[in-house]
Amino acid sequence: MAVIPDIALDILAEPKSVKMVGTVNNEGVPNVVIISTISVLTPEKIAFADICLGKTKANLKQNGKLTITVIGSEKKAYQIKCKFIHFDKKTPIFGLWHEPIYQKTMMRLKAVAIANVIEVTEAGLDL
């Protein structure tokens, strides 16, 4: 496992940072979605809400490959490659997230996706 560096942790914590999750199915078809609920559990483990993940959820169940891209307000960006572990419905994090996510989105939390960090790289931006 890899560790998310402090500067990337700071960007992930920025409320206005853009956070995207990319997955791919077994045929190589990519899927990218914006997910505002990405949260760092530890510097080696990340989580995000499953509210309506459709293709993303199917891809994670197929092969567990995902990449998180985060872009901060200072035009710094990081790519975080991860290995999906499981969808959590029973541990305290699900209970902690359930009501706040409903209040924010008016949608029910189905599960919390948990993933291990494999590699972190700075993404070059020509902005």
GROMACS .gro file of N, CA and C in nm:
model
  381
    1MET      N    1   0.084  -0.119   0.000
    1MET     CA    2   0.000   0.000   0.000
    1MET      C    3   0.088   0.124   0.000
    2ALA      N    4   0.031   0.231  -0.053
    2ALA     CA    5   0.099   0.361  -0.054
    2ALA      C    6   0.030   0.453   0.047
    3VAL      N    7   0.094   0.565   0.072
    3VAL     CA    8   0.042   0.664   0.167
    3VAL      C    9   0.014   0.793   0.090
    4ILE      N   10  -0.101   0.852   0.114
    4ILE     CA   11  -0.136   0.979   0.051
    4ILE      C   12  -0.053   1.089   0.118
    5PRO      N   13   0.023   1.169   0.039
    5PRO     CA   14   0.104   1.275   0.099
    5PRO      C   15   0.018   1.387   0.156
    6ASP      N   16   0.076   1.461   0.250
    6ASP     CA   17   0.002   1.567   0.319
    6ASP      C   18  -0.062   1.667   0.224
    7ILE      N   19   0.008   1.708   0.120
    7ILE     CA   20  -0.048   1.808   0.028
    7ILE      C   21  -0.173   1.754  -0.042
    8ALA      N   22  -0.172   1.626  -0.078
    8ALA     CA   23  -0.290   1.565  -0.140
    8ALA      C   24  -0.403   1.549  -0.037
    9LEU      N   25  -0.368   1.518   0.088
    9LEU     CA   26  -0.469   1.511   0.195
    9LEU      C   27  -0.536   1.647   0.212
   10ASP      N   28  -0.457   1.755   0.206
   10ASP     CA   29  -0.513   1.890   0.219
   10ASP      C   30  -0.610   1.920   0.106
   11ILE      N   31  -0.575   1.881  -0.016
   11ILE     CA   32  -0.663   1.905  -0.131
   11ILE      C   33  -0.791   1.823  -0.117
   12LEU      N   34  -0.780   1.698  -0.076
   12LEU     CA   35  -0.899   1.615  -0.055
   12LEU      C   36  -0.992   1.676   0.050
   13ALA      N   37  -0.935   1.747   0.148
   13ALA     CA   38  -1.016   1.808   0.254
   13ALA      C   39  -1.079   1.940   0.212
   14GLU      N   40  -1.034   1.999   0.102
   14GLU     CA   41  -1.092   2.125   0.055
   14GLU      C   42  -1.237   2.103   0.012
   15PRO      N   43  -1.331   2.179   0.067
   15PRO     CA   44  -1.472   2.161   0.028
   15PRO      C   45  -1.497   2.186  -0.121
   16LYS      N   46  -1.420   2.274  -0.183
   16LYS     CA   47  -1.445   2.307  -0.323
   16LYS      C   48  -1.354   2.232  -0.421
   17SER      N   49  -1.276   2.138  -0.372
   17SER     CA   50  -1.193   2.060  -0.465
   17SER      C   51  -1.283   1.970  -0.549
   18VAL      N   52  -1.238   1.942  -0.670
   18VAL     CA   53  -1.311   1.853  -0.760
   18VAL      C   54  -1.254   1.713  -0.742
   19LYS      N   55  -1.344   1.618  -0.716
   19LYS     CA   56  -1.302   1.480  -0.691
   19LYS      C   57  -1.373   1.387  -0.790
   20MET      N   58  -1.295   1.309  -0.863
   20MET     CA   59  -1.352   1.217  -0.962
   20MET      C   60  -1.303   1.075  -0.936
   21VAL      N   61  -1.390   0.980  -0.964
   21VAL     CA   62  -1.354   0.838  -0.952
   21VAL      C   63  -1.365   0.777  -1.091
   22GLY      N   64  -1.255   0.716  -1.134
   22GLY     CA   65  -1.253   0.648  -1.262
   22GLY      C   66  -1.243   0.498  -1.240
   23THR      N   67  -1.322   0.423  -1.316
   23THR     CA   68  -1.318   0.277  -1.313
   23THR      C   69  -1.316   0.227  -1.457
   24VAL      N   70  -1.297   0.099  -1.472
   24VAL     CA   71  -1.298   0.037  -1.604
   24VAL      C   72  -1.359  -0.102  -1.589
   25ASN      N   73  -1.438  -0.144  -1.689
   25ASN     CA   74  -1.493  -0.279  -1.680
   25ASN      C   75  -1.395  -0.379  -1.740
   26ASN      N   76  -1.431  -0.505  -1.738
   26ASN     CA   77  -1.340  -0.609  -1.786
   26ASN      C   78  -1.314  -0.603  -1.936
   27GLU      N   79  -1.399  -0.531  -2.011
   27GLU     CA   80  -1.378  -0.514  -2.155
   27GLU      C   81  -1.295  -0.389  -2.184
   28GLY      N   82  -1.256  -0.315  -2.080
   28GLY     CA   83  -1.174  -0.197  -2.098
   28GLY      C   84  -1.251  -0.068  -2.118
   29VAL      N   85  -1.383  -0.071  -2.100
   29VAL     CA   86  -1.464   0.050  -2.117
   29VAL      C   87  -1.454   0.134  -1.990
   30PRO      N   88  -1.405   0.259  -2.002
   30PRO     CA   89  -1.388   0.343  -1.883
   30PRO      C   90  -1.517   0.410  -1.839
   31ASN      N   91  -1.519   0.450  -1.714
   31ASN     CA   92  -1.631   0.523  -1.655
   31ASN      C   93  -1.573   0.620  -1.553
   32VAL      N   94  -1.611   0.747  -1.562
   32VAL     CA   95  -1.563   0.848  -1.467
   32VAL      C   96  -1.683   0.925  -1.414
   33VAL      N   97  -1.687   0.941  -1.281
   33VAL     CA   98  -1.795   1.016  -1.217
   33VAL      C   99  -1.736   1.114  -1.115
   34ILE      N  100  -1.805   1.225  -1.097
   34ILE     CA  101  -1.767   1.319  -0.991
   34ILE      C  102  -1.833   1.270  -0.863
   35ILE      N  103  -1.755   1.258  -0.756
   35ILE     CA  104  -1.807   1.212  -0.627
   35ILE      C  105  -1.758   1.306  -0.519
   36SER      N  106  -1.850   1.380  -0.460
   36SER     CA  107  -1.812   1.480  -0.359
   36SER      C  108  -1.787   1.420  -0.222
   37THR      N  109  -1.824   1.294  -0.202
   37THR     CA  110  -1.816   1.234  -0.068
   37THR      C  111  -1.685   1.162  -0.040
   38ILE      N  112  -1.586   1.175  -0.127
   38ILE     CA  113  -1.459   1.105  -0.103
   38ILE      C  114  -1.399   1.152   0.029
   39SER      N  115  -1.362   1.056   0.112
   39SER     CA  116  -1.309   1.085   0.244
   39SER      C  117  -1.190   0.995   0.274
   40VAL      N  118  -1.093   1.048   0.345
   40VAL     CA  119  -0.975   0.971   0.383
   40VAL      C  120  -1.001   0.908   0.519
   41LEU      N  121  -0.997   0.775   0.525
   41LEU     CA  122  -1.013   0.704   0.652
   41LEU      C  123  -0.879   0.700   0.726
   42THR      N  124  -0.774   0.667   0.651
   42THR     CA  125  -0.634   0.672   0.697
   42THR      C  126  -0.555   0.716   0.574
   43PRO      N  127  -0.429   0.754   0.589
   43PRO     CA  128  -0.352   0.791   0.469
   43PRO      C  129  -0.334   0.676   0.369
   44GLU      N  130  -0.372   0.555   0.408
   44GLU     CA  131  -0.363   0.439   0.318
   44GLU      C  132  -0.499   0.388   0.274
   45LYS      N  133  -0.607   0.447   0.322
   45LYS     CA  134  -0.741   0.395   0.294
   45LYS      C  135  -0.838   0.510   0.269
   46ILE      N  136  -0.922   0.492   0.167
   46ILE     CA  137  -1.015   0.596   0.124
   46ILE      C  138  -1.156   0.539   0.119
   47ALA      N  139  -1.256   0.626   0.132
   47ALA     CA  140  -1.396   0.583   0.128
   47ALA      C  141  -1.478   0.686   0.050
   48PHE      N  142  -1.589   0.639  -0.008
   48PHE     CA  143  -1.685   0.730  -0.070
   48PHE      C  144  -1.823   0.665  -0.069
   49ALA      N  145  -1.925   0.750  -0.077
   49ALA     CA  146  -2.062   0.703  -0.065
   49ALA      C  147  -2.113   0.638  -0.193
   50ASP      N  148  -2.188   0.531  -0.176
   50ASP     CA  149  -2.264   0.471  -0.286
   50ASP      C  150  -2.407   0.520  -0.270
   51ILE      N  151  -2.440   0.621  -0.349
   51ILE     CA  152  -2.577   0.673  -0.350
   51ILE      C  153  -2.648   0.621  -0.476
   52CYS      N  154  -2.581   0.636  -0.589
   52CYS     CA  155  -2.635   0.584  -0.716
   52CYS      C  156  -2.518   0.555  -0.810
   53LEU      N  157  -2.437   0.458  -0.776
   53LEU     CA  158  -2.312   0.432  -0.847
   53LEU      C  159  -2.323   0.348  -0.974
   54GLY      N  160  -2.431   0.291  -1.006
   54GLY     CA  161  -2.452   0.218  -1.131
   54GLY      C  162  -2.329   0.149  -1.190
   55LYS      N  163  -2.275   0.208  -1.300
   55LYS     CA  164  -2.160   0.150  -1.370
   55LYS      C  165  -2.037   0.142  -1.281
   56THR      N  166  -2.016   0.244  -1.199
   56THR     CA  167  -1.900   0.244  -1.110
   56THR      C  168  -1.905   0.123  -1.017
   57LYS      N  169  -2.020   0.099  -0.958
   57LYS     CA  170  -2.036  -0.014  -0.866
   57LYS      C  171  -2.013  -0.147  -0.938
   58ALA      N  172  -2.071  -0.159  -1.057
   58ALA     CA  173  -2.054  -0.283  -1.135
   58ALA      C  174  -1.907  -0.306  -1.169
   59ASN      N  175  -1.837  -0.200  -1.210
   59ASN     CA  176  -1.695  -0.212  -1.243
   59ASN      C  177  -1.612  -0.251  -1.121
   60LEU      N  178  -1.641  -0.190  -1.007
   60LEU     CA  179  -1.567  -0.222  -0.885
   60LEU      C  180  -1.587  -0.368  -0.846
   61LYS      N  181  -1.708  -0.418  -0.862
   61LYS     CA  182  -1.735  -0.559  -0.830
   61LYS      C  183  -1.665  -0.652  -0.930
   62GLN      N  184  -1.651  -0.608  -1.056
   62GLN     CA  185  -1.586  -0.691  -1.158
   62GLN      C  186  -1.437  -0.707  -1.132
   63ASN      N  187  -1.367  -0.594  -1.109
   63ASN     CA  188  -1.221  -0.604  -1.104
   63ASN      C  189  -1.154  -0.521  -0.995
   64GLY      N  190  -1.227  -0.438  -0.924
   64GLY     CA  191  -1.172  -0.364  -0.811
   64GLY      C  192  -1.075  -0.252  -0.844
   65LYS      N  193  -1.063  -0.217  -0.972
   65LYS     CA  194  -0.969  -0.112  -1.012
   65LYS      C  195  -1.037   0.025  -1.008
   66LEU      N  196  -0.972   0.122  -0.942
   66LEU     CA  197  -1.022   0.258  -0.944
   66LEU      C  198  -0.910   0.358  -0.928
   67THR      N  199  -0.933   0.473  -0.987
   67THR     CA  200  -0.841   0.585  -0.974
   67THR      C  201  -0.921   0.706  -0.931
   68ILE      N  202  -0.872   0.774  -0.830
   68ILE     CA  203  -0.934   0.898  -0.783
   68ILE      C  204  -0.846   1.012  -0.829
   69THR      N  205  -0.907   1.111  -0.892
   69THR     CA  206  -0.836   1.232  -0.930
   69THR      C  207  -0.896   1.346  -0.850
   70VAL      N  208  -0.811   1.426  -0.789
   70VAL     CA  209  -0.857   1.540  -0.710
   70VAL      C  210  -0.783   1.664  -0.758
   71ILE      N  211  -0.860   1.772  -0.780
   71ILE     CA  212  -0.804   1.899  -0.825
   71ILE      C  213  -0.839   2.004  -0.722
   72GLY      N  214  -0.738   2.071  -0.670
   72GLY     CA  215  -0.758   2.172  -0.566
   72GLY      C  216  -0.772   2.313  -0.622
   73SER      N  217  -0.804   2.405  -0.533
   73SER     CA  218  -0.826   2.545  -0.572
   73SER      C  219  -0.699   2.613  -0.620
   74GLU      N  220  -0.583   2.563  -0.581
   74GLU     CA  221  -0.456   2.622  -0.623
   74GLU      C  222  -0.402   2.555  -0.750
   75LYS      N  223  -0.491   2.487  -0.823
   75LYS     CA  224  -0.457   2.420  -0.949
   75LYS      C  225  -0.353   2.309  -0.932
   76LYS      N  226  -0.352   2.249  -0.816
   76LYS     CA  227  -0.270   2.131  -0.790
   76LYS      C  228  -0.363   2.011  -0.803
   77ALA      N  229  -0.312   1.903  -0.859
   77ALA     CA  230  -0.395   1.784  -0.877
   77ALA      C  231  -0.314   1.659  -0.846
   78TYR      N  232  -0.386   1.558  -0.798
   78TYR     CA  233  -0.324   1.429  -0.767
   78TYR      C  234  -0.411   1.317  -0.821
   79GLN      N  235  -0.345   1.210  -0.863
   79GLN     CA  236  -0.412   1.088  -0.903
   79GLN      C  237  -0.379   0.982  -0.798
   80ILE      N  238  -0.484   0.919  -0.747
   80ILE     CA  239  -0.468   0.819  -0.641
   80ILE      C  240  -0.522   0.686  -0.694
   81LYS      N  241  -0.432   0.594  -0.724
   81LYS     CA  242  -0.474   0.462  -0.771
   81LYS      C  243  -0.505   0.376  -0.650
   82CYS      N  244  -0.618   0.305  -0.658
   82CYS     CA  245  -0.666   0.227  -0.544
   82CYS      C  246  -0.710   0.088  -0.586
   83LYS      N  247  -0.721   0.002  -0.487
   83LYS     CA  248  -0.779  -0.131  -0.503
   83LYS      C  249  -0.902  -0.139  -0.413
   84PHE      N  250  -1.017  -0.157  -0.475
   84PHE     CA  251  -1.144  -0.166  -0.403
   84PHE      C  252  -1.141  -0.286  -0.307
   85ILE      N  253  -1.190  -0.264  -0.185
   85ILE     CA  254  -1.197  -0.371  -0.085
   85ILE      C  255  -1.339  -0.427  -0.078
   86HIS      N  256  -1.434  -0.341  -0.041
   86HIS     CA  257  -1.572  -0.386  -0.027
   86HIS      C  258  -1.668  -0.268  -0.011
   87PHE      N  259  -1.797  -0.297  -0.022
   87PHE     CA  260  -1.902  -0.200   0.011
   87PHE      C  261  -1.945  -0.227   0.154
   88ASP      N  262  -1.935  -0.126   0.237
   88ASP     CA  263  -1.961  -0.136   0.380
   88ASP      C  264  -2.104  -0.092   0.411
   89LYS      N  265  -2.176  -0.174   0.485
   89LYS     CA  266  -2.312  -0.140   0.529
   89LYS      C  267  -2.330  -0.160   0.678
   90LYS      N  268  -2.228  -0.208   0.748
   90LYS     CA  269  -2.248  -0.250   0.886
   90LYS      C  270  -2.159  -0.180   0.988
   91THR      N  271  -2.050  -0.120   0.948
   91THR     CA  272  -1.959  -0.059   1.045
   91THR      C  273  -2.001   0.084   1.077
   92PRO      N  274  -1.942   0.144   1.178
   92PRO     CA  275  -1.983   0.278   1.221
   92PRO      C  276  -1.980   0.385   1.111
   93ILE      N  277  -1.891   0.373   1.014
   93ILE     CA  278  -1.885   0.477   0.911
   93ILE      C  279  -2.017   0.487   0.834
   94PHE      N  280  -2.082   0.374   0.807
   94PHE     CA  281  -2.211   0.376   0.738
   94PHE      C  282  -2.312   0.453   0.822
   95GLY      N  283  -2.318   0.424   0.951
   95GLY     CA  284  -2.410   0.494   1.040
   95GLY      C  285  -2.381   0.642   1.050
   96LEU      N  286  -2.253   0.677   1.054
   96LEU     CA  287  -2.214   0.818   1.063
   96LEU      C  288  -2.249   0.895   0.937
   97TRP      N  289  -2.240   0.832   0.822
   97TRP     CA  290  -2.263   0.901   0.695
   97TRP      C  291  -2.410   0.904   0.654
   98HIS      N  292  -2.490   0.811   0.703
   98HIS     CA  293  -2.626   0.794   0.653
   98HIS      C  294  -2.708   0.923   0.657
   99GLU      N  295  -2.724   0.982   0.773
   99GLU     CA  296  -2.809   1.101   0.787
   99GLU      C  297  -2.751   1.225   0.719
  100PRO      N  298  -2.621   1.257   0.737
  100PRO     CA  299  -2.567   1.376   0.669
  100PRO      C  300  -2.580   1.368   0.516
  101ILE      N  301  -2.561   1.251   0.460
  101ILE     CA  302  -2.573   1.238   0.314
  101ILE      C  303  -2.718   1.256   0.272
  102TYR      N  304  -2.811   1.202   0.349
  102TYR     CA  305  -2.951   1.222   0.316
  102TYR      C  306  -2.987   1.371   0.323
  103GLN      N  307  -2.941   1.440   0.426
  103GLN     CA  308  -2.971   1.583   0.440
  103GLN      C  309  -2.912   1.664   0.324
  104LYS      N  310  -2.796   1.625   0.276
  104LYS     CA  311  -2.729   1.698   0.169
  104LYS      C  312  -2.788   1.668   0.032
  105THR      N  313  -2.826   1.542   0.008
  105THR     CA  314  -2.866   1.500  -0.126
  105THR      C  315  -3.013   1.461  -0.139
  106MET      N  316  -3.079   1.440  -0.025
  106MET     CA  317  -3.216   1.387  -0.021
  106MET      C  318  -3.224   1.249  -0.088
  107MET      N  319  -3.113   1.176  -0.083
  107MET     CA  320  -3.107   1.040  -0.134
  107MET      C  321  -3.050   0.950  -0.026
  108ARG      N  322  -3.092   0.825  -0.027
  108ARG     CA  323  -3.048   0.729   0.075
  108ARG      C  324  -2.911   0.670   0.042
  109LEU      N  325  -2.829   0.659   0.142
  109LEU     CA  326  -2.698   0.595   0.130
  109LEU      C  327  -2.719   0.444   0.118
  110LYS      N  328  -2.665   0.384   0.013
  110LYS     CA  329  -2.677   0.239  -0.007
  110LYS      C  330  -2.563   0.165   0.062
  111ALA      N  331  -2.443   0.223   0.054
  111ALA     CA  332  -2.324   0.162   0.114
  111ALA      C  333  -2.211   0.263   0.109
  112VAL      N  334  -2.101   0.228   0.174
  112VAL     CA  335  -1.979   0.309   0.168
  112VAL      C  336  -1.873   0.222   0.101
  113ALA      N  337  -1.818   0.272  -0.009
  113ALA     CA  338  -1.711   0.200  -0.079
  113ALA      C  339  -1.579   0.226  -0.006
  114ILE      N  340  -1.505   0.120   0.020
  114ILE     CA  341  -1.377   0.129   0.089
  114ILE      C  342  -1.268   0.077  -0.006
  115ALA      N  343  -1.155   0.150  -0.014
  115ALA     CA  344  -1.046   0.109  -0.103
  115ALA      C  345  -0.911   0.138  -0.040
  116ASN      N  346  -0.814   0.053  -0.072
  116ASN     CA  347  -0.675   0.074  -0.031
  116ASN      C  348  -0.603   0.158  -0.135
  117VAL      N  349  -0.517   0.247  -0.088
  117VAL     CA  350  -0.435   0.330  -0.177
  117VAL      C  351  -0.316   0.246  -0.225
  118ILE      N  352  -0.295   0.244  -0.356
  118ILE     CA  353  -0.187   0.166  -0.416
  118ILE      C  354  -0.071   0.257  -0.460
  119GLU      N  355  -0.106   0.372  -0.519
  119GLU     CA  356  -0.004   0.463  -0.572
  119GLU      C  357  -0.062   0.604  -0.579
  120VAL      N  358   0.021   0.704  -0.552
  120VAL     CA  359  -0.021   0.844  -0.560
  120VAL      C  360   0.080   0.919  -0.645
  121THR      N  361   0.029   0.992  -0.746
  121THR     CA  362   0.116   1.073  -0.830
  121THR      C  363   0.057   1.212  -0.847
  122GLU      N  364   0.145   1.309  -0.862
  122GLU     CA  365   0.099   1.445  -0.890
  122GLU      C  366   0.061   1.450  -1.037
  123ALA      N  367  -0.056   1.506  -1.064
  123ALA     CA  368  -0.104   1.518  -1.202
  123ALA      C  369  -0.065   1.655  -1.256
  124GLY      N  370  -0.001   1.658  -1.370
  124GLY     CA  371   0.039   1.785  -1.430
  124GLY      C  372  -0.081   1.857  -1.488
  125LEU      N  373  -0.094   1.985  -1.456
  125LEU     CA  374  -0.203   2.066  -1.511
  125LEU      C  375  -0.143   2.182  -1.589
  126ASP      N  376  -0.188   2.199  -1.710
  126ASP     CA  377  -0.145   2.313  -1.791
  126ASP      C  378  -0.259   2.413  -1.796
  127LEU      N  379  -0.288   2.477  -1.683
  127LEU     CA  380  -0.399   2.573  -1.676
  127LEU      C  381  -0.349   2.715  -1.678
   0.00000   0.00000   0.00000
